[in-house]
Amino acid sequence: MKPNHLPKNPPHDLKQLHEQVTTKLSQANYRYTDNRRRLVETLARYGRPVTLPDIINADPALAQSSIYRNLELLENIGVTCRIAIGSEHAHFELAEQLVGHHHHLICKACGTVQDVHLDLQIESLLEESLAQIASRANFSPLHHTLDLHGRCADCK
Amino acid sequence: MKPNHLPKNPPHDLKQLHEQVTTKLSQANYRYTDNRRRLVETLARYGRPVTLPDIINADPALAQSSIYRNLELLENIGVTCRIAIGSEHAHFELAEQLVGHHHHLICKACGTVQDVHLDLQIESLLEESLAQIASRANFSPLHHTLDLHGRCADCK
DNA sequence: CTCTATTATAAGAGTGAGTCTCATTATCAT
DNA sequence: ATGATAATGAGACTCACTCTTATAATAGAG
Ligand SMILES: [Mn+2]
Ligand SMILES: [Mn+2]
Ligand SMILES: [Zn+2]
Ligand SMILES: [Zn+2]
C-alpha cells in the first residue's frame, strides 16, 4: 500500500549518486561545492551510518562546523539522514530516497551500525500492521525505523 | 512542543509494581528510597516515555542530578529504560521486564511518544526474520526496537 | 538508644557534542 | 572587472548531561 520501498541505488555507483545529488541541490538552488561533494562521497564510501569523527577521520580537511551545516542542508533536501542511536555522537548516512529503505544492526559493544534489509514479505506485513495501529490511534504515519541491538561479529 | 499531562487515574497495579522494584533493588543491595519510589511512580503514572523536564514537572521536589543518577541505577537493574529519540532530551520509561515488550509512536511535531503493541503474529514473524538476518551477519541479537514516526492525533 | 560505617542526596561545577557568529573566501551575474 | 550572493571555517557559545563533594539519611553493631 505505502510506497515505502523506493529503488535502491548501490552506493558503489558514485557517478550516478553525484548526479542525483546535483539534481536535488540545484532544484533547491544550492551549489554542489567541493565540500559537499566530498561529504557525500565519504558517506557513500562508508556505506553505513557514521559519526562526525568518522567523517573527519576519512577526510580531515573538512571543518567540523561546515560538516554539520552541510549535513543539515543535505538532510533538508533528502540527501542525507541523521539517526539517533544511544551513542554520544549522532550517526549520519545517505537518505533512503537514495539508497533504499533498510534497517540497522547496532552493536552495543563498539557502537558500529550496519545496514540490513528485511524480507520484502515481512516488510509489507509490517507496514500493514503499523498502518492499522496508526489509524487506531488517529496517528498519521510517515515512516518507521526498526533496529536490532546486540553484538557484532567482531565484538562477540 | 506542548506540555505533557499526567493521566487522571493511576494504574491500580502500582502496589505490585513497587513490590517488583523492591525485589530488584534489594537483590542488588540498594535501598528503595523515597526519591526512587517517587521516580518509579511518576514513570508509571505517565505510562509513556517522558523526558527529564516531564519528570521534574510532575514532581518538582526531585533534584535533577538525583533523577539522572537514579535513572541510571534503575536501568542497570532492569527497572527503567532510556530511549534515544531524535529530540534534544532523552526519554525514559519503565523497562519491558516490568511493562512488557512494545513499540512507539513518535510525533514529529510535539515530540510526545506513545506506547503501542504489535500484533503477536507479526511480532513473532518479525522476530524470526530478524534472527535470520542476525545469523547471516554473524550478529548476536539482544532485542529490537520498532518506532513509527509521524504526527499524533493532537498535531495533525 | 547511641555510635559508626555505609549509602543516598543535591547544589553546583565541569564536560563536550552540537550550534551560532561573523569575518573571509568562492562563485555567479552582469 | 565589479558587485551581489552563497559558502566556508575558526572559535565562541549553548545546554543536556555528568561529576564532585559536602551533607543527610539509614542500617547495623554494641
Ligand atoms: Mn522496514
Ligand atoms: Mn517488537
Ligand atoms: Zn561491535
Ligand atoms: Zn504531536
JSON list of C-alpha atoms in Angstrom, two decimals, chain B residues 68-150:
[
{"chain": "B", "resi": 68, "resn": "TYR", "atom": "CA", "xyz": [19.69, 11.14, 36.43]},
{"chain": "B", "resi": 69, "resn": "ARG", "atom": "CA", "xyz": [21.67, 9.11, 38.96]},
{"chain": "B", "resi": 70, "resn": "ASN", "atom": "CA", "xyz": [18.69, 7.01, 39.93]},
{"chain": "B", "resi": 71, "resn": "LEU", "atom": "CA", "xyz": [17.54, 6.52, 36.36]},
{"chain": "B", "resi": 72, "resn": "GLU", "atom": "CA", "xyz": [20.94, 5.06, 35.58]},
{"chain": "B", "resi": 73, "resn": "LEU", "atom": "CA", "xyz": [20.91, 2.84, 38.66]},
{"chain": "B", "resi": 74, "resn": "LEU", "atom": "CA", "xyz": [17.37, 1.67, 37.94]},
{"chain": "B", "resi": 75, "resn": "GLU", "atom": "CA", "xyz": [18.26, 0.98, 34.32]},
{"chain": "B", "resi": 76, "resn": "ASN", "atom": "CA", "xyz": [21.18, -1.20, 35.41]},
{"chain": "B", "resi": 77, "resn": "ILE", "atom": "CA", "xyz": [18.86, -3.45, 37.43]},
{"chain": "B", "resi": 78, "resn": "GLY", "atom": "CA", "xyz": [16.17, -3.62, 34.75]},
{"chain": "B", "resi": 79, "resn": "VAL", "atom": "CA", "xyz": [13.59, -1.24, 36.21]},
{"chain": "B", "resi": 80, "resn": "THR", "atom": "CA", "xyz": [13.79, 1.64, 33.75]},
{"chain": "B", "resi": 81, "resn": "CYS", "atom": "CA", "xyz": [14.97, 2.18, 30.21]},
{"chain": "B", "resi": 82, "resn": "ARG", "atom": "CA", "xyz": [16.44, 5.13, 28.36]},
{"chain": "B", "resi": 83, "resn": "ILE", "atom": "CA", "xyz": [15.41, 5.58, 24.75]},
{"chain": "B", "resi": 84, "resn": "ALA", "atom": "CA", "xyz": [17.06, 7.78, 22.16]},
{"chain": "B", "resi": 85, "resn": "ILE", "atom": "CA", "xyz": [14.58, 9.74, 20.12]},
{"chain": "B", "resi": 86, "resn": "GLY", "atom": "CA", "xyz": [15.89, 12.48, 17.88]},
{"chain": "B", "resi": 87, "resn": "SER", "atom": "CA", "xyz": [14.77, 15.03, 20.47]},
{"chain": "B", "resi": 88, "resn": "GLU", "atom": "CA", "xyz": [17.12, 17.17, 22.49]},
{"chain": "B", "resi": 89, "resn": "HIS", "atom": "CA", "xyz": [16.13, 15.36, 25.68]},
{"chain": "B", "resi": 90, "resn": "ALA", "atom": "CA", "xyz": [16.40, 11.61, 26.20]},
{"chain": "B", "resi": 91, "resn": "HIS", "atom": "CA", "xyz": [13.21, 9.75, 27.06]},
{"chain": "B", "resi": 92, "resn": "PHE", "atom": "CA", "xyz": [12.75, 7.36, 29.97]},
{"chain": "B", "resi": 93, "resn": "GLU", "atom": "CA", "xyz": [10.15, 4.70, 30.75]},
{"chain": "B", "resi": 94, "resn": "LEU", "atom": "CA", "xyz": [9.65, 1.56, 32.80]},
{"chain": "B", "resi": 95, "resn": "ALA", "atom": "CA", "xyz": [11.62, -1.38, 31.43]},
{"chain": "B", "resi": 96, "resn": "GLU", "atom": "CA", "xyz": [9.97, -4.04, 29.26]},
{"chain": "B", "resi": 97, "resn": "GLN", "atom": "CA", "xyz": [10.77, -6.52, 32.03]},
{"chain": "B", "resi": 98, "resn": "LEU", "atom": "CA", "xyz": [8.04, -4.75, 34.01]},
{"chain": "B", "resi": 99, "resn": "VAL", "atom": "CA", "xyz": [5.57, -3.46, 31.42]},
{"chain": "B", "resi": 100, "resn": "GLY", "atom": "CA", "xyz": [6.10, -5.92, 28.56]},
{"chain": "B", "resi": 101, "resn": "HIS", "atom": "CA", "xyz": [7.51, -5.63, 25.06]},
{"chain": "B", "resi": 102, "resn": "HIS", "atom": "CA", "xyz": [6.05, -2.83, 22.98]},
{"chain": "B", "resi": 103, "resn": "HIS", "atom": "CA", "xyz": [6.81, -0.16, 20.39]},
{"chain": "B", "resi": 104, "resn": "HIS", "atom": "CA", "xyz": [6.44, 3.59, 19.98]},
{"chain": "B", "resi": 105, "resn": "LEU", "atom": "CA", "xyz": [4.53, 6.16, 18.00]},
{"chain": "B", "resi": 106, "resn": "ILE", "atom": "CA", "xyz": [6.71, 9.27, 17.84]},
{"chain": "B", "resi": 107, "resn": "CYS", "atom": "CA", "xyz": [5.18, 12.61, 16.90]},
{"chain": "B", "resi": 108, "resn": "LYS", "atom": "CA", "xyz": [7.48, 14.72, 14.74]},
{"chain": "B", "resi": 109, "resn": "ALA", "atom": "CA", "xyz": [5.61, 17.88, 15.73]},
{"chain": "B", "resi": 110, "resn": "CYS", "atom": "CA", "xyz": [5.26, 17.82, 19.52]},
{"chain": "B", "resi": 111, "resn": "GLY", "atom": "CA", "xyz": [7.77, 15.12, 20.34]},
{"chain": "B", "resi": 112, "resn": "THR", "atom": "CA", "xyz": [5.48, 13.00, 22.50]},
{"chain": "B", "resi": 113, "resn": "VAL", "atom": "CA", "xyz": [5.91, 9.26, 22.43]},
{"chain": "B", "resi": 114, "resn": "GLN", "atom": "CA", "xyz": [3.08, 6.77, 22.79]},
{"chain": "B", "resi": 115, "resn": "ASP", "atom": "CA", "xyz": [3.32, 3.05, 23.55]},
{"chain": "B", "resi": 116, "resn": "VAL", "atom": "CA", "xyz": [1.73, 0.60, 21.12]},
{"chain": "B", "resi": 117, "resn": "HIS", "atom": "CA", "xyz": [1.66, -3.16, 20.79]},
{"chain": "B", "resi": 118, "resn": "LEU", "atom": "CA", "xyz": [2.22, -5.06, 17.59]},
{"chain": "B", "resi": 119, "resn": "ASP", "atom": "CA", "xyz": [0.01, -7.98, 16.66]},
{"chain": "B", "resi": 120, "resn": "LEU", "atom": "CA", "xyz": [1.51, -11.09, 18.26]},
{"chain": "B", "resi": 121, "resn": "GLN", "atom": "CA", "xyz": [1.58, -12.99, 14.99]},
{"chain": "B", "resi": 122, "resn": "ILE", "atom": "CA", "xyz": [3.53, -10.27, 13.19]},
{"chain": "B", "resi": 123, "resn": "GLU", "atom": "CA", "xyz": [5.75, -9.83, 16.21]},
{"chain": "B", "resi": 124, "resn": "SER", "atom": "CA", "xyz": [6.85, -13.47, 16.05]},
{"chain": "B", "resi": 125, "resn": "LEU", "atom": "CA", "xyz": [7.28, -13.39, 12.29]},
{"chain": "B", "resi": 126, "resn": "LEU", "atom": "CA", "xyz": [9.43, -10.32, 12.74]},
{"chain": "B", "resi": 127, "resn": "GLU", "atom": "CA", "xyz": [11.48, -11.99, 15.48]},
{"chain": "B", "resi": 128, "resn": "GLU", "atom": "CA", "xyz": [12.07, -14.93, 13.19]},
{"chain": "B", "resi": 129, "resn": "SER", "atom": "CA", "xyz": [13.12, -12.76, 10.29]},
{"chain": "B", "resi": 130, "resn": "LEU", "atom": "CA", "xyz": [15.44, -10.71, 12.46]},
{"chain": "B", "resi": 131, "resn": "ALA", "atom": "CA", "xyz": [17.03, -13.87, 13.85]},
{"chain": "B", "resi": 132, "resn": "GLN", "atom": "CA", "xyz": [17.75, -14.99, 10.30]},
{"chain": "B", "resi": 133, "resn": "ILE", "atom": "CA", "xyz": [19.27, -11.64, 9.40]},
{"chain": "B", "resi": 134, "resn": "ALA", "atom": "CA", "xyz": [21.38, -11.70, 12.55]},
{"chain": "B", "resi": 135, "resn": "SER", "atom": "CA", "xyz": [22.77, -15.18, 11.99]},
{"chain": "B", "resi": 136, "resn": "ARG", "atom": "CA", "xyz": [23.52, -14.29, 8.37]},
{"chain": "B", "resi": 137, "resn": "ALA", "atom": "CA", "xyz": [25.56, -11.29, 9.60]},
{"chain": "B", "resi": 138, "resn": "ASN", "atom": "CA", "xyz": [27.14, -13.28, 12.45]},
{"chain": "B", "resi": 139, "resn": "PHE", "atom": "CA", "xyz": [25.46, -10.84, 14.84]},
{"chain": "B", "resi": 140, "resn": "SER", "atom": "CA", "xyz": [24.27, -11.77, 18.37]},
{"chain": "B", "resi": 141, "resn": "PRO", "atom": "CA", "xyz": [20.81, -10.24, 18.74]},
{"chain": "B", "resi": 142, "resn": "LEU", "atom": "CA", "xyz": [19.64, -8.99, 22.12]},
{"chain": "B", "resi": 143, "resn": "HIS", "atom": "CA", "xyz": [16.47, -7.04, 21.40]},
{"chain": "B", "resi": 144, "resn": "HIS", "atom": "CA", "xyz": [14.85, -4.91, 18.73]},
{"chain": "B", "resi": 145, "resn": "THR", "atom": "CA", "xyz": [13.21, -1.51, 18.60]},
{"chain": "B", "resi": 146, "resn": "LEU", "atom": "CA", "xyz": [10.45, -0.54, 16.20]},
{"chain": "B", "resi": 147, "resn": "ASP", "atom": "CA", "xyz": [9.18, 3.04, 16.04]},
{"chain": "B", "resi": 148, "resn": "LEU", "atom": "CA", "xyz": [6.55, 4.64, 13.87]},
{"chain": "B", "resi": 149, "resn": "HIS", "atom": "CA", "xyz": [7.24, 8.31, 13.14]},
{"chain": "B", "resi": 150, "resn": "GLY", "atom": "CA", "xyz": [4.51, 10.73, 12.12]}
]
